[in-house]
CSV table of C-alpha atoms in Angstrom, one decimal:
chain,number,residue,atom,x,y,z
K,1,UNK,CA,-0.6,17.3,-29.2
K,2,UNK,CA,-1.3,21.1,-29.6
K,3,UNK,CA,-0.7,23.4,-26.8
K,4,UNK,CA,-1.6,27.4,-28.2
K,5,UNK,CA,1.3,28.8,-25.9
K,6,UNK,CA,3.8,31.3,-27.4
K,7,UNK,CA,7.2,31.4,-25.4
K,8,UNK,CA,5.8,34.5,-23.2
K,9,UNK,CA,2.4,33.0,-22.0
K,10,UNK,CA,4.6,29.7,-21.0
K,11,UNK,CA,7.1,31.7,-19.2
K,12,UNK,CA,4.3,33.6,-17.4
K,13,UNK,CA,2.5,30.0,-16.1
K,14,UNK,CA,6.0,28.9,-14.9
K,15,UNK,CA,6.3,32.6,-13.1
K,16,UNK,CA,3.8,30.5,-10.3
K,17,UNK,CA,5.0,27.2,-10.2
K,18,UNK,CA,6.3,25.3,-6.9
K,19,UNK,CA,9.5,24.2,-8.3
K,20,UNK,CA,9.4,21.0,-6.5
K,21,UNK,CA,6.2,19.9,-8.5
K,22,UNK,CA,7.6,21.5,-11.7
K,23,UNK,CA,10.8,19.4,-11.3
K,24,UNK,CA,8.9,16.1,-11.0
K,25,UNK,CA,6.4,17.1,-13.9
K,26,UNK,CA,9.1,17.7,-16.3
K,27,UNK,CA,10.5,14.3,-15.4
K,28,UNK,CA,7.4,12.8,-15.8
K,29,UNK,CA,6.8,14.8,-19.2
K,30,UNK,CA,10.2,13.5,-20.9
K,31,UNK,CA,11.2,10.2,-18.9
K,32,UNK,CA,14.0,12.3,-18.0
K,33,UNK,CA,14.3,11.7,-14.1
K,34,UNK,CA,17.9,12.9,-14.1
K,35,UNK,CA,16.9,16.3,-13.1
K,36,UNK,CA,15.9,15.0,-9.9
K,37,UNK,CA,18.6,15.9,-8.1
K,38,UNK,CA,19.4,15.3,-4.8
K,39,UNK,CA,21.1,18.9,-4.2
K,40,UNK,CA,17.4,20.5,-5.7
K,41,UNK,CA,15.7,18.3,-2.2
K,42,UNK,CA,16.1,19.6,1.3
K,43,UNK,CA,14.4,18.1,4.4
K,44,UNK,CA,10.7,19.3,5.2
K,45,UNK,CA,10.5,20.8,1.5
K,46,UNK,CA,6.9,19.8,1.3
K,47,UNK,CA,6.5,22.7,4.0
K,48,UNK,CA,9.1,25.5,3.2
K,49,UNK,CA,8.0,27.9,-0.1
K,50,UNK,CA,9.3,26.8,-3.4
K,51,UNK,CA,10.8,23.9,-1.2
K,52,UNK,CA,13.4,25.7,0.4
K,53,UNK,CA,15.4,26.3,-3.0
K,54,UNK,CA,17.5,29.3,-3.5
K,55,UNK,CA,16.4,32.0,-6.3
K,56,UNK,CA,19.2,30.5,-8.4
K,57,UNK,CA,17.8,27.0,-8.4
K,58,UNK,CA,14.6,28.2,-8.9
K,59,UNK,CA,15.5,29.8,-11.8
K,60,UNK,CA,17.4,27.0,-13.5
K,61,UNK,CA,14.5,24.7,-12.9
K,62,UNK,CA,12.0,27.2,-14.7
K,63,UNK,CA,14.4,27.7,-17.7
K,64,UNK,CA,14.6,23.9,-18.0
K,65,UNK,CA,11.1,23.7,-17.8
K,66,UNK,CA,10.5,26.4,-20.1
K,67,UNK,CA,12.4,24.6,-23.2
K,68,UNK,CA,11.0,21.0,-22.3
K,69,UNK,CA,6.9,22.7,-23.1
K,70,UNK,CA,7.8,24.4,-25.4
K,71,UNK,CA,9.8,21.3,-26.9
K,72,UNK,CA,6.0,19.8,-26.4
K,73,UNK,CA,4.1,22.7,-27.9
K,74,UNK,CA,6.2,22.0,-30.8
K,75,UNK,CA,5.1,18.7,-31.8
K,76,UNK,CA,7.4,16.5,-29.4
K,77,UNK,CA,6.2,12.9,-28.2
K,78,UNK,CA,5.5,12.3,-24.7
K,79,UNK,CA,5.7,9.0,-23.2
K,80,UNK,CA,3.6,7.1,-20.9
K,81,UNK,CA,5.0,7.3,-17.0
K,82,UNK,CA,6.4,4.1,-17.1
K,83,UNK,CA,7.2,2.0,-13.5
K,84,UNK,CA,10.6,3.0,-12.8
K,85,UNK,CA,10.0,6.8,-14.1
K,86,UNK,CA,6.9,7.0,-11.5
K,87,UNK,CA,9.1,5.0,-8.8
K,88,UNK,CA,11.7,7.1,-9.3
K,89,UNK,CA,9.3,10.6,-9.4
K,90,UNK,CA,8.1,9.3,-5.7
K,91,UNK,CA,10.4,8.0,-4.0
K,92,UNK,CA,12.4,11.7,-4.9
K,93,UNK,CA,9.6,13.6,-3.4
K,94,UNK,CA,9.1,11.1,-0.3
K,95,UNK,CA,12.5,10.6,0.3
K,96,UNK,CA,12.1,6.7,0.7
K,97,UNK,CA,11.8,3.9,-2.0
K,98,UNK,CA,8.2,3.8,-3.0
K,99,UNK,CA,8.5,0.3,-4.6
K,100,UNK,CA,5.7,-1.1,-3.1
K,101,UNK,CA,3.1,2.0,-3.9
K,102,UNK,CA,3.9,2.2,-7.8
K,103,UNK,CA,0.6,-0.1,-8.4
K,104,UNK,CA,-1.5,1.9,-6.7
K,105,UNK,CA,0.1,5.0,-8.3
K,106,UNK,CA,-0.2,3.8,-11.4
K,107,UNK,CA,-3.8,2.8,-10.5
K,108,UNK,CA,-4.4,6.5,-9.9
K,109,UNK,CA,-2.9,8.8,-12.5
K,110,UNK,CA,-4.6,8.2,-15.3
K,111,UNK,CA,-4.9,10.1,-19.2
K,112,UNK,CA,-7.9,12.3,-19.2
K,113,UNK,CA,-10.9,10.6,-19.8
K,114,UNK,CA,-9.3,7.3,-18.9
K,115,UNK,CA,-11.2,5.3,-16.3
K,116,UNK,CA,-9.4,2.1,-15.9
K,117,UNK,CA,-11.6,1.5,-12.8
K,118,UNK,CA,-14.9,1.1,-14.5
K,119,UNK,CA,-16.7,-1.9,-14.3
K,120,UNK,CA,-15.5,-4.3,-17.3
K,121,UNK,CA,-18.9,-5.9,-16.8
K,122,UNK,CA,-22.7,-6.0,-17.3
K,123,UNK,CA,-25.6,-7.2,-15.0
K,124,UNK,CA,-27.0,-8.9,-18.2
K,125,UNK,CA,-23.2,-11.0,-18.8
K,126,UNK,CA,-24.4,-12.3,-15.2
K,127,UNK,CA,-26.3,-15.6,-14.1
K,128,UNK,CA,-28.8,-14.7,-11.8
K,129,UNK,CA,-28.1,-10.6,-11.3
K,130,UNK,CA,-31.1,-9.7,-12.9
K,131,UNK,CA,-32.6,-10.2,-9.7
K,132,UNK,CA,-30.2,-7.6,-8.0
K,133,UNK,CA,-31.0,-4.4,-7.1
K,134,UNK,CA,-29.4,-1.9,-4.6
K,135,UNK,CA,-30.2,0.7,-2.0
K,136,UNK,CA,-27.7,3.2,-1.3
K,137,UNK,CA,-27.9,5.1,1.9
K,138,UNK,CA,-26.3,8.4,1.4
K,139,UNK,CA,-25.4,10.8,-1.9
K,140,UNK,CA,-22.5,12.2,-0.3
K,141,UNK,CA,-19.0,11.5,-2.0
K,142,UNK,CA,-18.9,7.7,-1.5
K,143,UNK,CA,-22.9,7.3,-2.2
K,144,UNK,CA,-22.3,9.0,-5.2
K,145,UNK,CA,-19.1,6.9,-6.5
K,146,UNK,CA,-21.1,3.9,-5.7
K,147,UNK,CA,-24.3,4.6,-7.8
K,148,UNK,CA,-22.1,5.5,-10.7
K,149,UNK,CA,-20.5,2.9,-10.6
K,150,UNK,CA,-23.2,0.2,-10.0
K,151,UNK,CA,-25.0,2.8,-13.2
K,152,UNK,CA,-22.4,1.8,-15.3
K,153,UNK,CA,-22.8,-1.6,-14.6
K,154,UNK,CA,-26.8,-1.5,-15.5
K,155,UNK,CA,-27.3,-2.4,-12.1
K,156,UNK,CA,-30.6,-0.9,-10.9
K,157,UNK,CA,-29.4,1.6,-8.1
K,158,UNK,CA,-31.8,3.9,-5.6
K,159,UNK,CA,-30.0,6.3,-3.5
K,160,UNK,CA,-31.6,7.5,-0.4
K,161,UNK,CA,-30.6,10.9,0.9
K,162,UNK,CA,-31.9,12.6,4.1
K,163,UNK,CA,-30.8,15.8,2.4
K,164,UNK,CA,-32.4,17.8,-0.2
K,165,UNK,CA,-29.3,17.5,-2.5
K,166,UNK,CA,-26.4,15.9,-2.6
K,167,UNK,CA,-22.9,16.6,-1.3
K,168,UNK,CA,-22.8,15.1,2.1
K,169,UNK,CA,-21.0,16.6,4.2
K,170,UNK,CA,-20.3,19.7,2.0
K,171,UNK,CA,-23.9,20.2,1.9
K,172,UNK,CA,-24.4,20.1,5.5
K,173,UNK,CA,-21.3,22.0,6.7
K,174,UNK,CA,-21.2,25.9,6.0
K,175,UNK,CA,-19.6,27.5,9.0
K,176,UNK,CA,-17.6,30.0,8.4
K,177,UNK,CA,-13.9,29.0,7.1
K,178,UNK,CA,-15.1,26.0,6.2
K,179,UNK,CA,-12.8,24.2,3.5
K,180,UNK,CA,-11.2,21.3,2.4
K,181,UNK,CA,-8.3,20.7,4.4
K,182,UNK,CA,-6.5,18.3,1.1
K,183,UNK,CA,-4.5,20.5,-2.2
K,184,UNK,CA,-8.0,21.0,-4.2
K,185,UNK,CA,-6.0,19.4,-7.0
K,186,UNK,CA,-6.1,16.1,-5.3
K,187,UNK,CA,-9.7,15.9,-4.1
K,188,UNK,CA,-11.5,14.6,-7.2
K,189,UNK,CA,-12.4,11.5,-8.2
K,190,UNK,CA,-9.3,10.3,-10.3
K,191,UNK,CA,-11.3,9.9,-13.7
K,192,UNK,CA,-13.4,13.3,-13.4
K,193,UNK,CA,-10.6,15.7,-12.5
K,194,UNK,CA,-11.5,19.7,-12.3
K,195,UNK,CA,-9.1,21.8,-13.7
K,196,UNK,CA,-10.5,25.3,-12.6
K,197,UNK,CA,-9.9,25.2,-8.9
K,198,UNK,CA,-10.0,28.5,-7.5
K,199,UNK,CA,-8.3,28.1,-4.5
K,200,UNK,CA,-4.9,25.8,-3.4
K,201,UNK,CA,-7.8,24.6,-0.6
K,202,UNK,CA,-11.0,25.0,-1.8
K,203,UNK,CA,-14.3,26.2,0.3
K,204,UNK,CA,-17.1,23.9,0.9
K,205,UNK,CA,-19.2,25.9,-1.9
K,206,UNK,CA,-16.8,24.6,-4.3
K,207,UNK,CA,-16.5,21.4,-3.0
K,208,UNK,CA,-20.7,21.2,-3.5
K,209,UNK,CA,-20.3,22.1,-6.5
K,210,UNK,CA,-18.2,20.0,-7.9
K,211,UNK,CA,-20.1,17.1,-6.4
K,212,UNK,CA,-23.3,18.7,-8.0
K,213,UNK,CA,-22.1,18.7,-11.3
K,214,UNK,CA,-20.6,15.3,-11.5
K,215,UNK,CA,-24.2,14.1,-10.5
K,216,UNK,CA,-25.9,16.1,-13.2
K,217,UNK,CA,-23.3,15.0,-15.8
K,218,UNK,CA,-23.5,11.4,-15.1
K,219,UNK,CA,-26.8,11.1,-14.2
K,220,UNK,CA,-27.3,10.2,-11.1
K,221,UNK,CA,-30.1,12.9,-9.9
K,222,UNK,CA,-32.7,10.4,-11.7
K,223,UNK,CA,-31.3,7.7,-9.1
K,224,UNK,CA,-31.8,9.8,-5.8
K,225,UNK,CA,-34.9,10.6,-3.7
K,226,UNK,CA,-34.6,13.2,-1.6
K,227,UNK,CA,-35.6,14.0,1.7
K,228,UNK,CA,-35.7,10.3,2.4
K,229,UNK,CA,-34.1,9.3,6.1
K,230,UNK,CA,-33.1,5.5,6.0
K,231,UNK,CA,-34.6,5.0,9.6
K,232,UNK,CA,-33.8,1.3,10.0
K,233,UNK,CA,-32.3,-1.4,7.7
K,234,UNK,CA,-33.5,-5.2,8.6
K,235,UNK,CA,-32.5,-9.0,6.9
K,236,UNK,CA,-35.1,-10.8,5.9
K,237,UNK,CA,-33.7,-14.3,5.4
K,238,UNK,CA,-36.8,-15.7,4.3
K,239,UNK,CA,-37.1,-13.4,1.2
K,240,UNK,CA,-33.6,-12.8,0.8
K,241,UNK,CA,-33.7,-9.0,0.5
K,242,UNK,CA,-33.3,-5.9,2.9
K,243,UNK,CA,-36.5,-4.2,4.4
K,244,UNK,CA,-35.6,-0.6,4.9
K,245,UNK,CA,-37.5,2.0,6.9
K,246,UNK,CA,-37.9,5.5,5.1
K,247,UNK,CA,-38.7,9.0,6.6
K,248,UNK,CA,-40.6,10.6,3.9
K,249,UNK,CA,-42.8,13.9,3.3
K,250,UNK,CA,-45.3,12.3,3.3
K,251,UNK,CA,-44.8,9.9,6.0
K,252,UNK,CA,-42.8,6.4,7.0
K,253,UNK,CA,-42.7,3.7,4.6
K,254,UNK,CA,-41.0,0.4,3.8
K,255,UNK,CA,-39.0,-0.6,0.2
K,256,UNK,CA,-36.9,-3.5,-0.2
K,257,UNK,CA,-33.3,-4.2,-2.0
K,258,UNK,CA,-31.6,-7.2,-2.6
K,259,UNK,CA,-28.0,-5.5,-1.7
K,260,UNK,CA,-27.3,-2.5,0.8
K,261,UNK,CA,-25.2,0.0,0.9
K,262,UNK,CA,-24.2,2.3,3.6
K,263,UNK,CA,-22.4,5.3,2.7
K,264,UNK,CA,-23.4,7.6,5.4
K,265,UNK,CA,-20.9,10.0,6.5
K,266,UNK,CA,-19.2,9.0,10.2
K,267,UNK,CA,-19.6,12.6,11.7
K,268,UNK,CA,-22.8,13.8,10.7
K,269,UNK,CA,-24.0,13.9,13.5
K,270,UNK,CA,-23.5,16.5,15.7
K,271,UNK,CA,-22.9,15.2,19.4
K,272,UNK,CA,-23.0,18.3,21.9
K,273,UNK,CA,-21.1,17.6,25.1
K,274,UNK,CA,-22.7,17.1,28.2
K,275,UNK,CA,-22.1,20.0,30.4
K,276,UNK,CA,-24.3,21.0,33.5
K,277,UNK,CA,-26.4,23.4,32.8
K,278,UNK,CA,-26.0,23.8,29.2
K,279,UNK,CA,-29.4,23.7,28.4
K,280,UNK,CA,-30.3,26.4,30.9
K,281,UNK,CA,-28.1,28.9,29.2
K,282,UNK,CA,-30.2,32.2,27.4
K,283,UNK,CA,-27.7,33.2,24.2
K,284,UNK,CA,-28.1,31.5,21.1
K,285,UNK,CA,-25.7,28.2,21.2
K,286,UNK,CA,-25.5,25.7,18.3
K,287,UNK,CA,-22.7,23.3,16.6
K,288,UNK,CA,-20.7,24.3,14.0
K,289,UNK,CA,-21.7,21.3,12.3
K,290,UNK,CA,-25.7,23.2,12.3
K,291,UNK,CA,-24.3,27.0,12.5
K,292,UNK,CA,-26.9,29.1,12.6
K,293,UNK,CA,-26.1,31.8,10.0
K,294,UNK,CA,-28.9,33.9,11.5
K,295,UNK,CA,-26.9,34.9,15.0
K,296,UNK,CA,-24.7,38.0,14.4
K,297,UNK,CA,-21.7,37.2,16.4
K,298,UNK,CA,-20.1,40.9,15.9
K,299,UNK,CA,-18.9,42.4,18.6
K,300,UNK,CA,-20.1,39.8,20.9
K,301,UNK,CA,-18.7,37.6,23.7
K,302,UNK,CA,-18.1,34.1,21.5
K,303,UNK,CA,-17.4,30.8,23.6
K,304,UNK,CA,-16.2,28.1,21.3
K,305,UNK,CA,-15.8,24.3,22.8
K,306,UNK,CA,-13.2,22.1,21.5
K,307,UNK,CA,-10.4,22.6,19.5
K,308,UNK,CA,-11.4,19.9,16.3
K,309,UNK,CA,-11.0,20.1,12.3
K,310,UNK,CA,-13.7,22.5,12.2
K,311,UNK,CA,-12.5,25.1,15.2
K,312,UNK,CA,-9.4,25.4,12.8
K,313,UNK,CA,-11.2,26.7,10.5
K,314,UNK,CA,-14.1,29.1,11.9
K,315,UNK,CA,-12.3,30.2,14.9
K,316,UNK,CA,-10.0,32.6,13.4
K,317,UNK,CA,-12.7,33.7,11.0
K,318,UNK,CA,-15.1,34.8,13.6
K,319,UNK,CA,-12.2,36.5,15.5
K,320,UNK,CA,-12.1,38.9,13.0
K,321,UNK,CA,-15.4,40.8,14.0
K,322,UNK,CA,-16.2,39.1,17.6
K,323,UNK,CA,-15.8,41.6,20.3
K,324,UNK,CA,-14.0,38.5,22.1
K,325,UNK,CA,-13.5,34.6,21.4
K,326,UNK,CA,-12.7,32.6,24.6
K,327,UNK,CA,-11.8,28.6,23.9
K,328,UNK,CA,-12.2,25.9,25.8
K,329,UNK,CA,-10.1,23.4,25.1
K,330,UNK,CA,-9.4,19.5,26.7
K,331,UNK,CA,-6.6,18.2,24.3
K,332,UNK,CA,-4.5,20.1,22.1
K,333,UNK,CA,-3.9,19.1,18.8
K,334,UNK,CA,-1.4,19.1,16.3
K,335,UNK,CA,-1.0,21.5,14.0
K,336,UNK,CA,1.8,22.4,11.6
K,337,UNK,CA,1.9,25.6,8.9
K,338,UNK,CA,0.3,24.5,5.6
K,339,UNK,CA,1.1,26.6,2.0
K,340,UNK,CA,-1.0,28.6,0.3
K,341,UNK,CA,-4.2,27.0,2.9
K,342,UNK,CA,-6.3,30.3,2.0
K,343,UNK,CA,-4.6,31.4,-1.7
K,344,UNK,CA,-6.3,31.4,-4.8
K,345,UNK,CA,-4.5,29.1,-7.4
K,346,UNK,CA,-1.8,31.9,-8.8
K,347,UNK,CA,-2.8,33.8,-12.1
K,348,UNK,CA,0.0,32.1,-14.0
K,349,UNK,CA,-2.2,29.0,-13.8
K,350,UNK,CA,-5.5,30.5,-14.5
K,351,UNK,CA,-5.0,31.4,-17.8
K,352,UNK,CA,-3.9,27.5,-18.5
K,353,UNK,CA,-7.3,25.8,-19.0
K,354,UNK,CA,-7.7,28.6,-21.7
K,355,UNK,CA,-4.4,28.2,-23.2
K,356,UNK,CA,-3.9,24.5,-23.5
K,357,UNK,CA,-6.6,23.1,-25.7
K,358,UNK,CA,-5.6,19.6,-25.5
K,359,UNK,CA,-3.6,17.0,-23.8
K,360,UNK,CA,-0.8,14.0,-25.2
K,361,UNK,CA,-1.7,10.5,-24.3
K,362,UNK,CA,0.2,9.5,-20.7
K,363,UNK,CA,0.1,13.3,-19.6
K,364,UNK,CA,-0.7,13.5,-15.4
K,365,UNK,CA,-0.3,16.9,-14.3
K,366,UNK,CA,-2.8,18.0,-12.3
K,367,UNK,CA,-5.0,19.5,-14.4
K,368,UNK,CA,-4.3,17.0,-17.3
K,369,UNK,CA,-2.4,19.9,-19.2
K,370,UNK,CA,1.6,20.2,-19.6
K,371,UNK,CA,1.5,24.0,-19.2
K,372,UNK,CA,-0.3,24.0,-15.9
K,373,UNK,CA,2.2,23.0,-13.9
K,374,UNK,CA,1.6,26.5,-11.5
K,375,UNK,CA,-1.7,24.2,-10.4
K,376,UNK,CA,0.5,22.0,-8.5
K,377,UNK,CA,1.9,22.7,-5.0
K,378,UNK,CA,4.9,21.1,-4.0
K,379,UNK,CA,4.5,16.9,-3.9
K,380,UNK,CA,1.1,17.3,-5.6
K,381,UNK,CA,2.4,16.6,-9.5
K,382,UNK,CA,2.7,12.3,-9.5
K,383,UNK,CA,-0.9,12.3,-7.9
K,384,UNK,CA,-0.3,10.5,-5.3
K,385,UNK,CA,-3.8,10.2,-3.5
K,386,UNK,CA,-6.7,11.5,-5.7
K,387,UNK,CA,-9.4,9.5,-3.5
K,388,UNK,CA,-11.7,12.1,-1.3
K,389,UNK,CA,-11.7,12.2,2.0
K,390,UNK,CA,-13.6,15.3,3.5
K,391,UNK,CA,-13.4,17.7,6.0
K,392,UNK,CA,-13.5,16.5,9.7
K,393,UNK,CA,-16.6,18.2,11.4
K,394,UNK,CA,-17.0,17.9,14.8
């Protein structure tokens, strides 16, 4: 391995670190989960800054830190997260014995480049799947994964999307505020990670694009049409293949596919609530899920219903110029404070992608670099769920 870090530029990423996070990747990075201490773990830490240490432990951790990368930088070996080492990682951060999750963790946090996940097989090793072919409804996140995958497999794949790119719900949703509510670290597919981040929580521009440029890189645009509505799917028995209904530009048509599958998003469509007289009123109204960017909302009387994923969000960013916001609300929901929801990823880990020129075999920080351990809020280092999951529009 080669990290181009002098002792300065390593001490400057660690300046940004959650401690918490840079605690469990030095453990990970030397097999060393002795450091772990239970004095360095308070109750709730996942939701206090830096964990709820003191500046003294704070510092200790970041000198310790400091001589383990640059112990790395230097030519050191670093071994593979082994079972016990990732148990042990875990079940410190969780605070109960993660035994039964180390499969799926080790499932997860992979080397860069890895993709243990990929299909070990071919349609040609297969008796009879010449004859397959598959329809996939939807190039959101999941759509997506799945004609990669079947791609890979040199399964013939169409994806049909009502949209006129891809992204899903990140293409759909641009209300104001809108982000993902998961550490941006953690929403990627687990074998194309993004480094560059620019934001703890990411906005749905982001989001798109990262979805944008995973289906350039692996080519999946030559797999897609566009502006093609899946209307109606029916079994024919007698032919043994799907007949599926399309919405096109230039009209309705029918294809057929051997294998379907549906990976349209559950809430994307909007359902407006059924209140007297709500078509009768004369100011603009819409759903955050269709905002119409072309209604100035400045100093102007705003009546928001429901209190969802997506009020979280836009609510207090249309407060800011709205001459007043009045909610309407029918069950309260839970919230809780989350770090760093609107902060850009600290300059300390920035300059990391630019410093760190490659990566040692068994290496899972988040950004798949040992000095970028800034990247990583608190709980975030061991991976723990890389799998997507979305905003919640309502």
């Amino acid at each position: 391995m080669t990290m181009h870090a002098d002792d300065a530029q390593l001490r400057r990423h660690l300046r940004d670190a959650e401690v918490p996070a840079l605690l469990m990747t030095v453990a990970h990075l030397t097999g060393d989960t002795s450091i772990l201490r239970d004095d360095l773990r308070c109750d709730g830490w996942l939701f206090l800054p830096q964990g709820g240490l003191t500046a003294r432990q704070r510092e200790e951790a970041r000198a310790l830190a400091a001589g383990v990368l640059a112990r790395l930088r230097d030519g050191a070996p670093v071994p593979p997260p082994d079972a016990p080492t990732l148990r042990r990682i875990t079940s410190w951060a969780l605070g109960m014995d993660t035994a039964d999750l180390v499969p799926m963790l080790a499932e997860e946090i992979v080397a860069p480049g890895a993709d243990p996940k990929a299909p070990g097989w071919n349609r040609d090793d297969l008796p009879g799947a010449r004859e397959v072919e598959v329809a996939v409804v939807g190039a959101g996140m999941s759509g997506l994964l799945a004609a990669h995958r079947l791609a890979q497999s040199g399964v013939p794949v169409t994806v049909y999307e009502k949209n006129s790119d891809v992204g899903g719900t990140w293409f759909e949703n641009t209300y104001p505020g809108c982000r993902v509510d998961v550490a941006s670290h953690l929403y990627s597919y687990s074998f194309a990670q993004r480094a560059d981040w620019p934001y703890h929580f990411s906005t749905h521009e982001t989001l798109r694009q990262y979805f944008t440029e995973f289906a350039k890189e692996h080519g999946l645009y030559e797999h897609i049409q566009f502006d093609t509505e899946v209307r109606a799917a029916a079994w024919d028995e007698q032919a043994g293949r799907w007949r599926l209904t399309l919405a096109t530009p230039d009209g309705e048509r029918t294809v057929t596919s051997t294998v379907l599958v549906t990976a349209a998003g559950q809430l994307n469509r909007p359902r407006l609530p059924d209140i007297p007289g709500r078509d009768e009123f004369a100011g603009a109204a819409f759903h955050s899920a269709r905002w119409d960017h072309g209604v100035e909302l400045a100093g102007r009387r705003v009546a928001v219903v429901g209190t969802g994923a997506s009020a979280i969000q836009f609510v207090p960013e249309i407060a800011k110029t709205a001459g007043e916001v009045r909610i309407f609300q029918r069950t309260p929901p839970w919230l809780r404070p989350t770090l760093n929801y609107h902060q850009p990823i600290a300059e300390g880990c920035a300059g990391c992608t630019s410093t760190c020129r490659t990566t040692p075999p068994g290496t899972a920080s988040g950004c798949s670099r040992p000095g970028c351990t800034a990247c990583w809020r608190a709980g975030s280092s061991t991976g723990t769920t890389r799998r997507p999951s979305g905003p919640s529009p309502r």
